[in-house]
CSV table of N, CA and C in Angstrom, one decimal:
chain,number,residue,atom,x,y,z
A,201,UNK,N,-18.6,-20.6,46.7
A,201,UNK,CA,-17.7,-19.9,45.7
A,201,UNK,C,-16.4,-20.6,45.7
A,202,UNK,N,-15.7,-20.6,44.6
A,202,UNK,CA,-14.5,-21.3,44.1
A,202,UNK,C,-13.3,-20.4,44.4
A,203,UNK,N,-12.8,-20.2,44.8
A,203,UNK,CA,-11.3,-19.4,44.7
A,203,UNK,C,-10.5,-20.1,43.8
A,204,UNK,N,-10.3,-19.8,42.0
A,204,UNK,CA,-9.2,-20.7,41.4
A,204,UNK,C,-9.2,-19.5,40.2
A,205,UNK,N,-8.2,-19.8,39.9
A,205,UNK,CA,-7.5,-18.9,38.4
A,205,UNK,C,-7.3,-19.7,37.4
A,206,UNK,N,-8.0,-19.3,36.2
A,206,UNK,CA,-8.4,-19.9,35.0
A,206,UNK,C,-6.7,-20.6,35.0
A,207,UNK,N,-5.7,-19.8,34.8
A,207,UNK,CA,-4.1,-19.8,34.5
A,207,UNK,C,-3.8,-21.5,35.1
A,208,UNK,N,-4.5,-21.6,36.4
A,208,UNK,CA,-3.9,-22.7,36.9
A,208,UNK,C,-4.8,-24.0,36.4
A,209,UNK,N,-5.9,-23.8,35.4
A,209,UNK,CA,-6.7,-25.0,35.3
A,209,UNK,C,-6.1,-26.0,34.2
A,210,UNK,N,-6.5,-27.0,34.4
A,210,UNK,CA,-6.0,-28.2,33.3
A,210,UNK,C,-6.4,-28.7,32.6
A,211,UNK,N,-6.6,-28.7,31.3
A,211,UNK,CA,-7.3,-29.6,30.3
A,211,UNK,C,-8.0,-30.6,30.9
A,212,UNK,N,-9.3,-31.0,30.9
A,212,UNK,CA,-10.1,-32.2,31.4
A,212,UNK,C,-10.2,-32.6,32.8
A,213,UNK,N,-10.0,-31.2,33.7
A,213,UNK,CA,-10.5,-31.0,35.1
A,213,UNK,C,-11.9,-30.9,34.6
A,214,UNK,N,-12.6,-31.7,35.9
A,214,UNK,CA,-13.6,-31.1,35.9
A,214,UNK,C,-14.0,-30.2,37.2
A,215,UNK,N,-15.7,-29.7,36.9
A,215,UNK,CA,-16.1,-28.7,37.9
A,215,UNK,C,-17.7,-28.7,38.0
A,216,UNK,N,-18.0,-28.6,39.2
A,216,UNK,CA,-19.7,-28.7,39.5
A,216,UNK,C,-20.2,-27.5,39.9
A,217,UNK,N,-21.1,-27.3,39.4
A,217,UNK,CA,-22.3,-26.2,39.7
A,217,UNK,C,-23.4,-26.5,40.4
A,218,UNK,N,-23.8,-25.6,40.5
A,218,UNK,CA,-25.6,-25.4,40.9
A,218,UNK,C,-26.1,-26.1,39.6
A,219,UNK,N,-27.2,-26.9,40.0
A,219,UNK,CA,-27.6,-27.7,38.8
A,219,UNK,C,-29.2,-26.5,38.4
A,220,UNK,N,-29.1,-26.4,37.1
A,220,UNK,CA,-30.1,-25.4,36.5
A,220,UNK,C,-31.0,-26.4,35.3
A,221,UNK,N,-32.2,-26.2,35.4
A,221,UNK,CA,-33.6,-26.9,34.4
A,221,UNK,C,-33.0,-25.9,33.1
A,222,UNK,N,-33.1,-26.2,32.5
A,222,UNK,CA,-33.7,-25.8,31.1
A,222,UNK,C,-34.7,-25.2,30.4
A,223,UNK,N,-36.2,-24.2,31.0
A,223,UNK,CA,-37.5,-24.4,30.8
A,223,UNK,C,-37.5,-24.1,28.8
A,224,UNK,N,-38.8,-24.3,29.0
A,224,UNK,CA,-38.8,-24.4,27.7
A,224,UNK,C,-39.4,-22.6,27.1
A,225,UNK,N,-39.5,-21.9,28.5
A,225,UNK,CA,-39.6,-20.2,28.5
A,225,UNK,C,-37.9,-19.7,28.5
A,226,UNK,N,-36.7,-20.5,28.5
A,226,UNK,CA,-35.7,-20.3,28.5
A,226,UNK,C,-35.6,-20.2,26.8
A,227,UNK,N,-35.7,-21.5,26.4
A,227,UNK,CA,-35.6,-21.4,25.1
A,227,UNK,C,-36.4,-20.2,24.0
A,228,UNK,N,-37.7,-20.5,24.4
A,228,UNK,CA,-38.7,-19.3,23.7
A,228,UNK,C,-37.7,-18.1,23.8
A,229,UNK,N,-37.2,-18.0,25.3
A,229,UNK,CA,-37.1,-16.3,24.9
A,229,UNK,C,-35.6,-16.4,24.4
A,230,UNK,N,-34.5,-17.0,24.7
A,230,UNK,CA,-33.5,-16.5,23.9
A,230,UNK,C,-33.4,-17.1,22.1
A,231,UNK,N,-34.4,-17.9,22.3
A,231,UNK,CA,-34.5,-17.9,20.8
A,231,UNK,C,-35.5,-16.7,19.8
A,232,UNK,N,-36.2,-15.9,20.9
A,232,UNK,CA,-37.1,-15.0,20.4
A,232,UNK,C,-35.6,-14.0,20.1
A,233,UNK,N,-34.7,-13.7,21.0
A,233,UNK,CA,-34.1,-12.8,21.5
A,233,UNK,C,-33.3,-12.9,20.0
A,234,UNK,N,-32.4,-13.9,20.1
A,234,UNK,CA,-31.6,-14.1,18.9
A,234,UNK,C,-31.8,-14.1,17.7
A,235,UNK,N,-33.0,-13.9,17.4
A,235,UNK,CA,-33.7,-14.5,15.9
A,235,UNK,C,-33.4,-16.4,15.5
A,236,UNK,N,-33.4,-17.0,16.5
A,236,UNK,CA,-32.8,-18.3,16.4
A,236,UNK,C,-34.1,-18.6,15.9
A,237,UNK,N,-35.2,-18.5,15.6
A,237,UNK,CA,-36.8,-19.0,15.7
A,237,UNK,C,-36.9,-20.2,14.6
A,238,UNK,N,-35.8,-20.8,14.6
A,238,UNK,CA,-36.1,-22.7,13.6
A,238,UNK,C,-37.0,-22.7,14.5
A,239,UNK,N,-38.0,-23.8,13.8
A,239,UNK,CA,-39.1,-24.5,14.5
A,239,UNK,C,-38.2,-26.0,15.4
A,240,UNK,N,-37.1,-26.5,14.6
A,240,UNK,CA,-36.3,-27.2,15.8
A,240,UNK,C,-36.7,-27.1,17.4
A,241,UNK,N,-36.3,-25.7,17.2
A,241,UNK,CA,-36.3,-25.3,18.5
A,241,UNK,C,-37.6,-24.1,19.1
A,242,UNK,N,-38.4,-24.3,18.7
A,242,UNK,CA,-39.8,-23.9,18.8
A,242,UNK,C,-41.3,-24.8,18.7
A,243,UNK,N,-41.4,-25.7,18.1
A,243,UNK,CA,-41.9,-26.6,17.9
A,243,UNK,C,-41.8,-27.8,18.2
A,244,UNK,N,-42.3,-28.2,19.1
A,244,UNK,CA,-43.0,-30.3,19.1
A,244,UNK,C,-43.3,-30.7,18.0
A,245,UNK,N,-44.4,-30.4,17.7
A,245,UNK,CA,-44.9,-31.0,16.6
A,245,UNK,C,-44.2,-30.5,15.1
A,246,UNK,N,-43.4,-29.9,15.2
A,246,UNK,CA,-42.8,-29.5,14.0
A,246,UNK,C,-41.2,-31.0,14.1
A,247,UNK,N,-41.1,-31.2,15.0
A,247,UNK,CA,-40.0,-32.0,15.3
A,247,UNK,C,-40.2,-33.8,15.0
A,248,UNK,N,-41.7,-33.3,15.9
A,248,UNK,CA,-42.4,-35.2,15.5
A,248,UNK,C,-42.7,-35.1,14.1
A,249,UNK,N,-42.4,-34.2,13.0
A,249,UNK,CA,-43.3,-35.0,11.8
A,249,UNK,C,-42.1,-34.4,10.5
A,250,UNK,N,-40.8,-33.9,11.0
A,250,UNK,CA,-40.3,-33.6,10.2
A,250,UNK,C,-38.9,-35.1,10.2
A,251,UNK,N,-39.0,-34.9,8.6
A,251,UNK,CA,-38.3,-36.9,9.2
A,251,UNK,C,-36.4,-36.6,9.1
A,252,UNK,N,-36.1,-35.6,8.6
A,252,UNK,CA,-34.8,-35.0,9.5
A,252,UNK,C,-34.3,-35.1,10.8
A,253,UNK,N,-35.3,-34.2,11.4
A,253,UNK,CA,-35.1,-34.7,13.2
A,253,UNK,C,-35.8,-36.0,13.5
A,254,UNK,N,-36.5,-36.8,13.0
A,254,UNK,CA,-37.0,-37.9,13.4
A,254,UNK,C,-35.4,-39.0,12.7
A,255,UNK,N,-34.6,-38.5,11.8
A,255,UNK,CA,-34.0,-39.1,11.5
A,255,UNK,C,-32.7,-39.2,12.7
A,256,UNK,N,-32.7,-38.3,13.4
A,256,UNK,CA,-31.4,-38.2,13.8
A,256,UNK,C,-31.9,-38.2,15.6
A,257,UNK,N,-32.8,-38.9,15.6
A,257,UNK,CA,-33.9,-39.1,17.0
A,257,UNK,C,-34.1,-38.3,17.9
A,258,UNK,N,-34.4,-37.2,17.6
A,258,UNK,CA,-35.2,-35.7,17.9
A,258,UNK,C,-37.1,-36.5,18.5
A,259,UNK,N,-36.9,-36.3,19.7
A,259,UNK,CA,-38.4,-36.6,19.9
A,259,UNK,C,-39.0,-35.4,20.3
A,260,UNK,N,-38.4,-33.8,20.3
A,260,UNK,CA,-39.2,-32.8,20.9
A,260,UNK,C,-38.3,-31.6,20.3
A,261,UNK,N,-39.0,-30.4,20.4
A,261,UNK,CA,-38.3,-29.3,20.1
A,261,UNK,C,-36.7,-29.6,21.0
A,262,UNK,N,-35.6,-29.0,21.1
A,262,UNK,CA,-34.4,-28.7,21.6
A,262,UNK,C,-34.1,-27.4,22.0
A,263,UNK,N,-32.4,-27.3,22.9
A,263,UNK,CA,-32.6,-26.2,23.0
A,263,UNK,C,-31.4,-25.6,22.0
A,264,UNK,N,-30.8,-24.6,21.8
A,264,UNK,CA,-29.7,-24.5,20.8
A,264,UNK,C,-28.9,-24.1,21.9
A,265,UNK,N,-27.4,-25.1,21.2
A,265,UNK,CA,-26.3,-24.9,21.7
A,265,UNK,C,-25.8,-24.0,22.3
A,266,UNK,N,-26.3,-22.7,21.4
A,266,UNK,CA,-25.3,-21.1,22.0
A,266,UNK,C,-26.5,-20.7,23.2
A,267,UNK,N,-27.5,-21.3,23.3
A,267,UNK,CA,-28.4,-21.0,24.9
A,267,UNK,C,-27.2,-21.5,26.0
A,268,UNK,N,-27.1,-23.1,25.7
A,268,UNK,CA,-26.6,-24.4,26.4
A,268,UNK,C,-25.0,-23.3,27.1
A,269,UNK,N,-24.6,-22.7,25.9
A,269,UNK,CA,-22.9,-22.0,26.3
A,269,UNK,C,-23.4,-21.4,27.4
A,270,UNK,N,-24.2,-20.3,26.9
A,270,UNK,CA,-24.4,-19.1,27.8
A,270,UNK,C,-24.9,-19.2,29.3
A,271,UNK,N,-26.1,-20.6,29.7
A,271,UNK,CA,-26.4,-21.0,30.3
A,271,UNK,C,-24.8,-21.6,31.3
A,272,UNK,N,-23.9,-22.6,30.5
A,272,UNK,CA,-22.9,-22.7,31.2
A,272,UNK,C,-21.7,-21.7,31.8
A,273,UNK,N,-22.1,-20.8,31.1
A,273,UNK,CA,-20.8,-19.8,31.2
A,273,UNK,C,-21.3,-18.9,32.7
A,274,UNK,N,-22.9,-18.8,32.2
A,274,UNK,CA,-23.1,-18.1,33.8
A,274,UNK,C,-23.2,-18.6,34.7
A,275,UNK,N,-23.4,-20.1,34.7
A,275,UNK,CA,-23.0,-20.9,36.2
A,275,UNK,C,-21.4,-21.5,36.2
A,276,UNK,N,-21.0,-21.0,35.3
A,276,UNK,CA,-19.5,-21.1,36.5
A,276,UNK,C,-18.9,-19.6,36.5
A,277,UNK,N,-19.7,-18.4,36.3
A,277,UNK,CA,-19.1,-17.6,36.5
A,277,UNK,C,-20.0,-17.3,38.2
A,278,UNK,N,-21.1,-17.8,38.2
A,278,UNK,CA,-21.9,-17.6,39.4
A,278,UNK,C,-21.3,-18.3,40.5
A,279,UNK,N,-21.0,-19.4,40.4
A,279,UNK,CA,-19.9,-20.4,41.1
A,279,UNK,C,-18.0,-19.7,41.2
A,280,UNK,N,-18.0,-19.1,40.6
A,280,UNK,CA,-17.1,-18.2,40.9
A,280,UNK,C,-15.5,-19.0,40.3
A,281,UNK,N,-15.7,-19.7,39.4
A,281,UNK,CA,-14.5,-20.4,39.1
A,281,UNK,C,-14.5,-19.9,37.8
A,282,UNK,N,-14.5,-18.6,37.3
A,282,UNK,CA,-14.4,-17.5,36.2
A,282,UNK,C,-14.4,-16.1,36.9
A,283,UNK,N,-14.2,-16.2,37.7
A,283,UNK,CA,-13.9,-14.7,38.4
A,283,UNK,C,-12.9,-14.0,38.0
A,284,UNK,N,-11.9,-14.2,37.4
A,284,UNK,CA,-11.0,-13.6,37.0
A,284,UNK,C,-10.7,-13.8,35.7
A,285,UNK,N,-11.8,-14.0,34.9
A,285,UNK,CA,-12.0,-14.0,33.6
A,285,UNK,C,-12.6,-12.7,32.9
A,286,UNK,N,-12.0,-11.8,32.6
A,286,UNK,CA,-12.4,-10.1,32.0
A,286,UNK,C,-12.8,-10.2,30.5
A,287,UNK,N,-12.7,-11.0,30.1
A,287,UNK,CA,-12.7,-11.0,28.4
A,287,UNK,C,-13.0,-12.7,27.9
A,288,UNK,N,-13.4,-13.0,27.2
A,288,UNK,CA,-13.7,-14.3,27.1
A,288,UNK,C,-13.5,-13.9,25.4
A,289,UNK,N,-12.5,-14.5,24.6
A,289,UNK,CA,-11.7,-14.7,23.5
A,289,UNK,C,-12.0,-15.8,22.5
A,290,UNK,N,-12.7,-16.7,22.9
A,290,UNK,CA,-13.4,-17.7,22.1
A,290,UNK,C,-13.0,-19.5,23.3
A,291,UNK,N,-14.3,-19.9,22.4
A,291,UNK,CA,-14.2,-21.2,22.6
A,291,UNK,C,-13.7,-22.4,21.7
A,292,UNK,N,-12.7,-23.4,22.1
A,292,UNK,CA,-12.6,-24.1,21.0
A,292,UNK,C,-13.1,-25.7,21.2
A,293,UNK,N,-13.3,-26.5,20.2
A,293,UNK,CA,-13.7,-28.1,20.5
A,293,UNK,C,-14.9,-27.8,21.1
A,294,UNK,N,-15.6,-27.2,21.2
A,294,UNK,CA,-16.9,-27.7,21.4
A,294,UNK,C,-18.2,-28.8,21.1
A,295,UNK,N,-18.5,-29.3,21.6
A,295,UNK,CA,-19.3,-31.0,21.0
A,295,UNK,C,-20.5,-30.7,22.0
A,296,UNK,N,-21.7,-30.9,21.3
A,296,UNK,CA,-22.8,-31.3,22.1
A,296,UNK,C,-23.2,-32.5,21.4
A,297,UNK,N,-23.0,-33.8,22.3
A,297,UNK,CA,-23.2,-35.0,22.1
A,297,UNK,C,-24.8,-35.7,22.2
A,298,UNK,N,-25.2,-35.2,23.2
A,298,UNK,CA,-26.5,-35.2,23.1
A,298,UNK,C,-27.4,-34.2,23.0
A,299,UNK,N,-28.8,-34.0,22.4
A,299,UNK,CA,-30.1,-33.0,22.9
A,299,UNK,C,-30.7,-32.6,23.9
A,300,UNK,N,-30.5,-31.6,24.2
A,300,UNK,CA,-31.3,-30.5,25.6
A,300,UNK,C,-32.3,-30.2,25.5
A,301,UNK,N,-34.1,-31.3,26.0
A,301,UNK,CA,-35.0,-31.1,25.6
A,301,UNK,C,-35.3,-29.9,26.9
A,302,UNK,N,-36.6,-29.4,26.6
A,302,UNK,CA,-36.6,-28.6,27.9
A,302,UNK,C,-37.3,-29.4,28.9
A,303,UNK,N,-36.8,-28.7,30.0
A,303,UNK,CA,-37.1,-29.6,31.4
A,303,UNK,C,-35.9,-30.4,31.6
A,304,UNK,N,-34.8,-30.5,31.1
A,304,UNK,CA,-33.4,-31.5,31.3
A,304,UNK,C,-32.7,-30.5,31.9
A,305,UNK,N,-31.9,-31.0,32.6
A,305,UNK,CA,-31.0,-30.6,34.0
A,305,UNK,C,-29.4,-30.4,33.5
């Protein structure tokens, strides 16, 4: 566990976690959960033959972004470097630069 206060962190510190998989039962269910149900993110073969995602080099379903948050938010609250975080007010700049197939780390 971390002992640190959000108050004292600095723009472009970084921080390491417990490293967590991605399964692809992660995605199913919070995309069942959410109504997220694009075939994006449900579908292989909906990914390999749609020339959108083949355009933009999609080789497999993905996971969506707002999993990717949630997934980060509770490993550094599990790591304990948001412990003293009561309210969470928004995110800003957020970029996912690359795709989170399942099974990626």
């Amino acid at each position: 566990m971390v002992d640190m206060r959000i108050q004292n962190m600095k723009v472009g510190e970084k921080f390491s976690t417990t490293p967590r998989v991605v399964t692809a039962t992660d995605i199913e269910t919070f995309c069942t959960l959410s109504g997220m149900v694009h075939p994006v993110f449900m579908s292989d073969s909906y990914v390999r033959s749609d020339t959108c995602s083949q355009a933009i080099g999609l080789t497999g379903r993905v996971a969506p972004g707002q999993l990717l948050l949630s997934i980060m938010m509770g490993s550094l609250m599990d790591s304990g470097i948001l412990n003293d975080v009561v309210v969470q007010l928004g995110i800003n700049n957020v970029k996912f630069t690359t795709p989170c197939y399942p099974y990626d780390m």
